[in-house]
Every structure is written in C-alpha cells, then in structure tokens.
Amino acid sequence: MIDEKGKSLGEISNTEALEIAKGRELDLVEVSPKTQPPVCRITDYGKLQYQRNKQERVSKTKQRKVETKGIRIGIRTDEHDIVFKKNQAEKFLKKGNKVKIEIRLRGREKAHQDLARESLNNFTKRIETPYRIDEDVKKFPQGFNIVIAPE
C-alpha cells in the first residue's frame, strides 16, 4: 500500500485501505495486481488517467511515420539524371524514409526486360548510403520496381 505522497504504508487489508482513501477523498488504485500481495496506491484516479493520456500523446508525437518516397527512371535515362536521382534517393534514406525505385518501360522497351532489371540493379549499386532491400525486384505491367529502406 502506497499513499498519495509515495510513502509505503505496509500491508493493509482492503477495507482499511478503502476507508483511508475515502477519508482523504481519493481513490484506491491497484498498481500491480500480479505481485503477492497486490500493490495499491491512494491517488486521484482522474489525475492518474490524465497523466497517462498525456504521456501517451507525448510518446505518439515523438514517433515518426515512415514514408515511402518514389523515384522513377527509364532504360534510356541519361547519366546526369541517374546521378541526380541517386542523390535524391540517398537524401530520402538519410531522412529515414523508404525509397521505391521504379523503372518504366514504354512500347518496344517492354521487349527488353533484361536491360530493365540490369539498369535497376546498377542504380541500386550506385547508392552509397547503407540500405536494406525491403521488397525485392517486382514486375508490374509498366516495368519493374524495388523498395529499399535505411539500415
């Protein structure tokens, strides 16, 4: 049994504890029911709930939602553009976001799927920021994509 100031009152029966709590116009809250004997605290239950909710809200704001950013390249994408997109991907990874890299195939390019896979693998090899592959190379009707995430 713990009072509102945090001082231990020792082992007390339930009826005594309830009387003490009523006398102080507070509530009797079971803190840890699994211990033997169970630990109870005399406190204002509304205040306790408010503090728990406040702590939950603070921890929620500290959590950061991971976004998936997209980068789209083609088979015929020029060297300068590849370097630019690589830098973008590295920037996204450093911020903690996942990166979905798509290679789009149009028209007759769809016949060269091996080139598409190769250029996608070459692009991922250029990225210097440490990453792990979240989703391996997948084929979809317009081409291929891969999802990478920061380590």
PDB file of C-alpha atoms in Angstrom:
ATOM      1  CA  MET A   1       0.000   0.000   0.000  1.00  0.00           C
ATOM      2  CA  ILE A   2       1.381   3.390  -1.071  1.00  0.00           C
ATOM      3  CA  ASP A   3      -0.142   6.742  -0.110  1.00  0.00           C
ATOM      4  CA  GLU A   4      -0.545   9.821  -2.340  1.00  0.00           C
ATOM      5  CA  LYS A   5       2.907  11.134  -1.393  1.00  0.00           C
ATOM      6  CA  GLY A   6       4.642   7.898  -2.424  1.00  0.00           C
ATOM      7  CA  LYS A   7       5.243   6.718   1.152  1.00  0.00           C
ATOM      8  CA  SER A   8       4.794   2.996   1.851  1.00  0.00           C
ATOM      9  CA  LEU A   9       2.120   2.155   4.435  1.00  0.00           C
ATOM     10  CA  GLY A  10       2.905  -1.572   4.524  1.00  0.00           C
ATOM     11  CA  GLU A  11       0.381  -4.382   4.164  1.00  0.00           C
ATOM     12  CA  ILE A  12      -3.189  -3.279   4.884  1.00  0.00           C
ATOM     13  CA  SER A  13      -6.497  -5.074   4.349  1.00  0.00           C
ATOM     14  CA  ASN A  14      -8.806  -3.969   1.534  1.00  0.00           C
ATOM     15  CA  THR A  15     -11.422  -2.485   3.855  1.00  0.00           C
ATOM     16  CA  GLU A  16      -8.820  -0.439   5.767  1.00  0.00           C
ATOM     17  CA  ALA A  17      -7.301   0.805   2.511  1.00  0.00           C
ATOM     18  CA  LEU A  18     -10.710   1.838   1.166  1.00  0.00           C
ATOM     19  CA  GLU A  19     -11.516   3.676   4.430  1.00  0.00           C
ATOM     20  CA  ILE A  20      -8.204   5.556   4.310  1.00  0.00           C
ATOM     21  CA  ALA A  21      -8.829   6.516   0.663  1.00  0.00           C
ATOM     22  CA  LYS A  22     -12.398   7.707   1.427  1.00  0.00           C
ATOM     23  CA  GLY A  23     -11.138   9.666   4.428  1.00  0.00           C
ATOM     24  CA  ARG A  24      -8.688  11.538   2.211  1.00  0.00           C
ATOM     25  CA  GLU A  25     -11.314  11.892  -0.581  1.00  0.00           C
ATOM     26  CA  LEU A  26      -9.143   9.976  -3.032  1.00  0.00           C
ATOM     27  CA  ASP A  27      -9.360   6.681  -4.926  1.00  0.00           C
ATOM     28  CA  LEU A  28      -7.702   3.319  -4.292  1.00  0.00           C
ATOM     29  CA  VAL A  29      -5.947   2.170  -7.472  1.00  0.00           C
ATOM     30  CA  GLU A  30      -4.366  -1.259  -7.947  1.00  0.00           C
ATOM     31  CA  VAL A  31      -0.895  -0.592  -9.396  1.00  0.00           C
ATOM     32  CA  SER A  32       0.460  -4.105  -9.823  1.00  0.00           C
ATOM     33  CA  PRO A  33      -2.075  -6.926  -9.422  1.00  0.00           C
ATOM     34  CA  LYS A  34       0.368  -9.744 -10.256  1.00  0.00           C
ATOM     35  CA  THR A  35       2.624  -9.327  -7.215  1.00  0.00           C
ATOM     36  CA  GLN A  36       1.868 -11.088  -3.954  1.00  0.00           C
ATOM     37  CA  PRO A  37       0.333  -9.173  -2.131  1.00  0.00           C
ATOM     38  CA  PRO A  38      -1.020  -6.801  -4.825  1.00  0.00           C
ATOM     39  CA  VAL A  39       0.309  -3.237  -4.658  1.00  0.00           C
ATOM     40  CA  CYS A  40      -2.286  -0.466  -4.357  1.00  0.00           C
ATOM     41  CA  ARG A  41      -1.917   3.306  -4.339  1.00  0.00           C
ATOM     42  CA  ILE A  42      -4.094   6.042  -2.900  1.00  0.00           C
ATOM     43  CA  THR A  43      -4.429   8.686  -5.606  1.00  0.00           C
ATOM     44  CA  ASP A  44      -6.889  10.780  -7.604  1.00  0.00           C
ATOM     45  CA  TYR A  45      -7.941   8.429 -10.411  1.00  0.00           C
ATOM     46  CA  GLY A  46      -8.914  11.262 -12.780  1.00  0.00           C
ATOM     47  CA  LYS A  47      -5.489  12.834 -12.353  1.00  0.00           C
ATOM     48  CA  LEU A  48      -3.804   9.442 -12.929  1.00  0.00           C
ATOM     49  CA  GLN A  49      -5.772   8.899 -16.154  1.00  0.00           C
ATOM     50  CA  TYR A  50      -4.925  12.412 -17.350  1.00  0.00           C
ATOM     51  CA  GLN A  51      -1.199  11.841 -16.757  1.00  0.00           C
ATOM     52  CA  ARG A  52      -1.278   8.500 -18.595  1.00  0.00           C
ATOM     53  CA  ASN A  53      -3.097  10.041 -21.579  1.00  0.00           C
ATOM     54  CA  LYS A  54      -0.680  12.969 -21.615  1.00  0.00           C
ATOM     55  CA  GLN A  55       2.302  10.597 -21.581  1.00  0.00           C
ATOM     56  CA  GLU A  56       0.733   8.597 -24.446  1.00  0.00           C
ATOM     57  CA  ARG A  57       0.244  11.764 -26.521  1.00  0.00           C
ATOM     58  CA  VAL A  58       3.844  12.842 -25.938  1.00  0.00           C
ATOM     59  CA  SER A  59       5.176   9.434 -26.977  1.00  0.00           C
ATOM     60  CA  LYS A  60       2.934   9.489 -30.089  1.00  0.00           C
ATOM     61  CA  THR A  61       4.329  12.839 -31.199  1.00  0.00           C
ATOM     62  CA  LYS A  62       7.875  11.517 -30.813  1.00  0.00           C
ATOM     63  CA  GLN A  63       7.120   8.611 -33.132  1.00  0.00           C
ATOM     64  CA  ARG A  64       7.858   9.363 -36.762  1.00  0.00           C
ATOM     65  CA  LYS A  65       5.812   7.831 -39.525  1.00  0.00           C
ATOM     66  CA  VAL A  66       8.000   6.277 -42.219  1.00  0.00           C
ATOM     67  CA  GLU A  67       7.033   7.462 -45.683  1.00  0.00           C
ATOM     68  CA  THR A  68       7.742   5.721 -48.960  1.00  0.00           C
ATOM     69  CA  LYS A  69       9.260   8.124 -51.470  1.00  0.00           C
ATOM     70  CA  GLY A  70       9.276   7.269 -55.154  1.00  0.00           C
ATOM     71  CA  ILE A  71      11.944   7.622 -57.821  1.00  0.00           C
ATOM     72  CA  ARG A  72      11.155   6.812 -61.436  1.00  0.00           C
ATOM     73  CA  ILE A  73      13.787   6.076 -64.068  1.00  0.00           C
ATOM     74  CA  GLY A  74      13.768   4.619 -67.564  1.00  0.00           C
ATOM     75  CA  ILE A  75      16.086   2.444 -69.614  1.00  0.00           C
ATOM     76  CA  ARG A  76      17.248   5.435 -71.669  1.00  0.00           C
ATOM     77  CA  THR A  77      17.680   7.813 -68.692  1.00  0.00           C
ATOM     78  CA  ASP A  78      20.828   9.906 -69.150  1.00  0.00           C
ATOM     79  CA  GLU A  79      23.879   9.670 -66.852  1.00  0.00           C
ATOM     80  CA  HIS A  80      23.359  13.115 -65.295  1.00  0.00           C
ATOM     81  CA  ASP A  81      19.737  12.286 -64.467  1.00  0.00           C
ATOM     82  CA  ILE A  82      20.768   8.958 -62.932  1.00  0.00           C
ATOM     83  CA  VAL A  83      23.286  10.757 -60.683  1.00  0.00           C
ATOM     84  CA  PHE A  84      20.654  13.339 -59.711  1.00  0.00           C
ATOM     85  CA  LYS A  85      18.084  10.649 -58.841  1.00  0.00           C
ATOM     86  CA  LYS A  86      20.733   8.668 -56.919  1.00  0.00           C
ATOM     87  CA  ASN A  87      21.406  11.765 -54.800  1.00  0.00           C
ATOM     88  CA  GLN A  88      17.659  12.154 -54.190  1.00  0.00           C
ATOM     89  CA  ALA A  89      17.419   8.509 -53.087  1.00  0.00           C
ATOM     90  CA  GLU A  90      20.352   8.963 -50.702  1.00  0.00           C
ATOM     91  CA  LYS A  91      18.745  12.080 -49.237  1.00  0.00           C
ATOM     92  CA  PHE A  92      15.475  10.183 -48.654  1.00  0.00           C
ATOM     93  CA  LEU A  93      17.324   7.290 -47.000  1.00  0.00           C
ATOM     94  CA  LYS A  94      19.265   9.653 -44.713  1.00  0.00           C
ATOM     95  CA  LYS A  95      15.961  11.173 -43.558  1.00  0.00           C
ATOM     96  CA  GLY A  96      14.764   7.674 -42.637  1.00  0.00           C
ATOM     97  CA  ASN A  97      12.266   7.173 -45.461  1.00  0.00           C
ATOM     98  CA  LYS A  98      11.818   4.116 -47.628  1.00  0.00           C
ATOM     99  CA  VAL A  99      12.522   4.573 -51.335  1.00  0.00           C
ATOM    100  CA  LYS A 100      10.553   2.886 -54.105  1.00  0.00           C
ATOM    101  CA  ILE A 101      12.605   2.853 -57.299  1.00  0.00           C
ATOM    102  CA  GLU A 102      10.571   2.257 -60.462  1.00  0.00           C
ATOM    103  CA  ILE A 103      11.850   1.620 -63.935  1.00  0.00           C
ATOM    104  CA  ARG A 104       9.171   2.340 -66.518  1.00  0.00           C
ATOM    105  CA  LEU A 105       9.028   0.554 -69.840  1.00  0.00           C
ATOM    106  CA  ARG A 106       7.141   2.019 -72.792  1.00  0.00           C
ATOM    107  CA  GLY A 107       6.209   0.427 -76.071  1.00  0.00           C
ATOM    108  CA  ARG A 108       9.046  -1.600 -77.553  1.00  0.00           C
ATOM    109  CA  GLU A 109      11.104  -1.216 -74.377  1.00  0.00           C
ATOM    110  CA  LYS A 110       8.897  -3.937 -72.865  1.00  0.00           C
ATOM    111  CA  ALA A 111      10.722  -6.463 -75.047  1.00  0.00           C
ATOM    112  CA  HIS A 112      13.991  -5.642 -73.215  1.00  0.00           C
ATOM    113  CA  GLN A 113      13.085  -6.649 -69.677  1.00  0.00           C
ATOM    114  CA  ASP A 114      16.590  -7.969 -69.054  1.00  0.00           C
ATOM    115  CA  LEU A 115      18.009  -4.466 -69.691  1.00  0.00           C
ATOM    116  CA  ALA A 116      15.437  -3.007 -67.314  1.00  0.00           C
ATOM    117  CA  ARG A 117      16.417  -5.375 -64.498  1.00  0.00           C
ATOM    118  CA  GLU A 118      20.092  -4.687 -65.169  1.00  0.00           C
ATOM    119  CA  SER A 119      19.694  -0.899 -65.077  1.00  0.00           C
ATOM    120  CA  LEU A 120      17.624  -1.169 -61.868  1.00  0.00           C
ATOM    121  CA  ASN A 121      20.358  -3.260 -60.235  1.00  0.00           C
ATOM    122  CA  ASN A 122      23.039  -0.819 -61.458  1.00  0.00           C
ATOM    123  CA  PHE A 123      21.080   2.080 -59.965  1.00  0.00           C
ATOM    124  CA  THR A 124      20.806   0.395 -56.552  1.00  0.00           C
ATOM    125  CA  LYS A 125      24.527  -0.458 -56.612  1.00  0.00           C
ATOM    126  CA  ARG A 126      25.360   3.244 -57.073  1.00  0.00           C
ATOM    127  CA  ILE A 127      23.626   4.227 -53.827  1.00  0.00           C
ATOM    128  CA  GLU A 128      26.317   4.729 -51.187  1.00  0.00           C
ATOM    129  CA  THR A 129      24.061   5.246 -48.154  1.00  0.00           C
ATOM    130  CA  PRO A 130      23.660   1.952 -46.242  1.00  0.00           C
ATOM    131  CA  TYR A 131      20.307   0.358 -47.027  1.00  0.00           C
ATOM    132  CA  ARG A 132      18.473  -2.934 -46.919  1.00  0.00           C
ATOM    133  CA  ILE A 133      16.139  -4.297 -49.565  1.00  0.00           C
ATOM    134  CA  ASP A 134      12.597  -4.197 -48.200  1.00  0.00           C
ATOM    135  CA  GLU A 135      10.875  -5.642 -51.264  1.00  0.00           C
ATOM    136  CA  ASP A 136      12.887  -7.432 -53.926  1.00  0.00           C
ATOM    137  CA  VAL A 137      12.582  -6.590 -57.644  1.00  0.00           C
ATOM    138  CA  LYS A 138       8.942  -6.985 -58.680  1.00  0.00           C
ATOM    139  CA  LYS A 139       7.484  -6.912 -62.161  1.00  0.00           C
ATOM    140  CA  PHE A 140       4.375  -4.880 -62.833  1.00  0.00           C
ATOM    141  CA  PRO A 141       2.694  -4.139 -66.194  1.00  0.00           C
ATOM    142  CA  GLN A 142       4.675  -0.944 -66.899  1.00  0.00           C
ATOM    143  CA  GLY A 143       8.069  -2.216 -65.708  1.00  0.00           C
ATOM    144  CA  PHE A 144       9.855  -3.170 -62.501  1.00  0.00           C
ATOM    145  CA  ASN A 145      10.215  -1.743 -59.012  1.00  0.00           C
ATOM    146  CA  ILE A 146      12.201  -2.331 -55.833  1.00  0.00           C
ATOM    147  CA  VAL A 147      11.744  -0.894 -52.339  1.00  0.00           C
ATOM    148  CA  ILE A 148      14.766  -0.105 -50.186  1.00  0.00           C
ATOM    149  CA  ALA A 149      14.868   1.147 -46.596  1.00  0.00           C
ATOM    150  CA  PRO A 150      17.621   2.657 -44.445  1.00  0.00           C
ATOM    151  CA  GLU A 151      19.525   0.289 -42.151  1.00  0.00           C
TER     152      GLU A 151
END
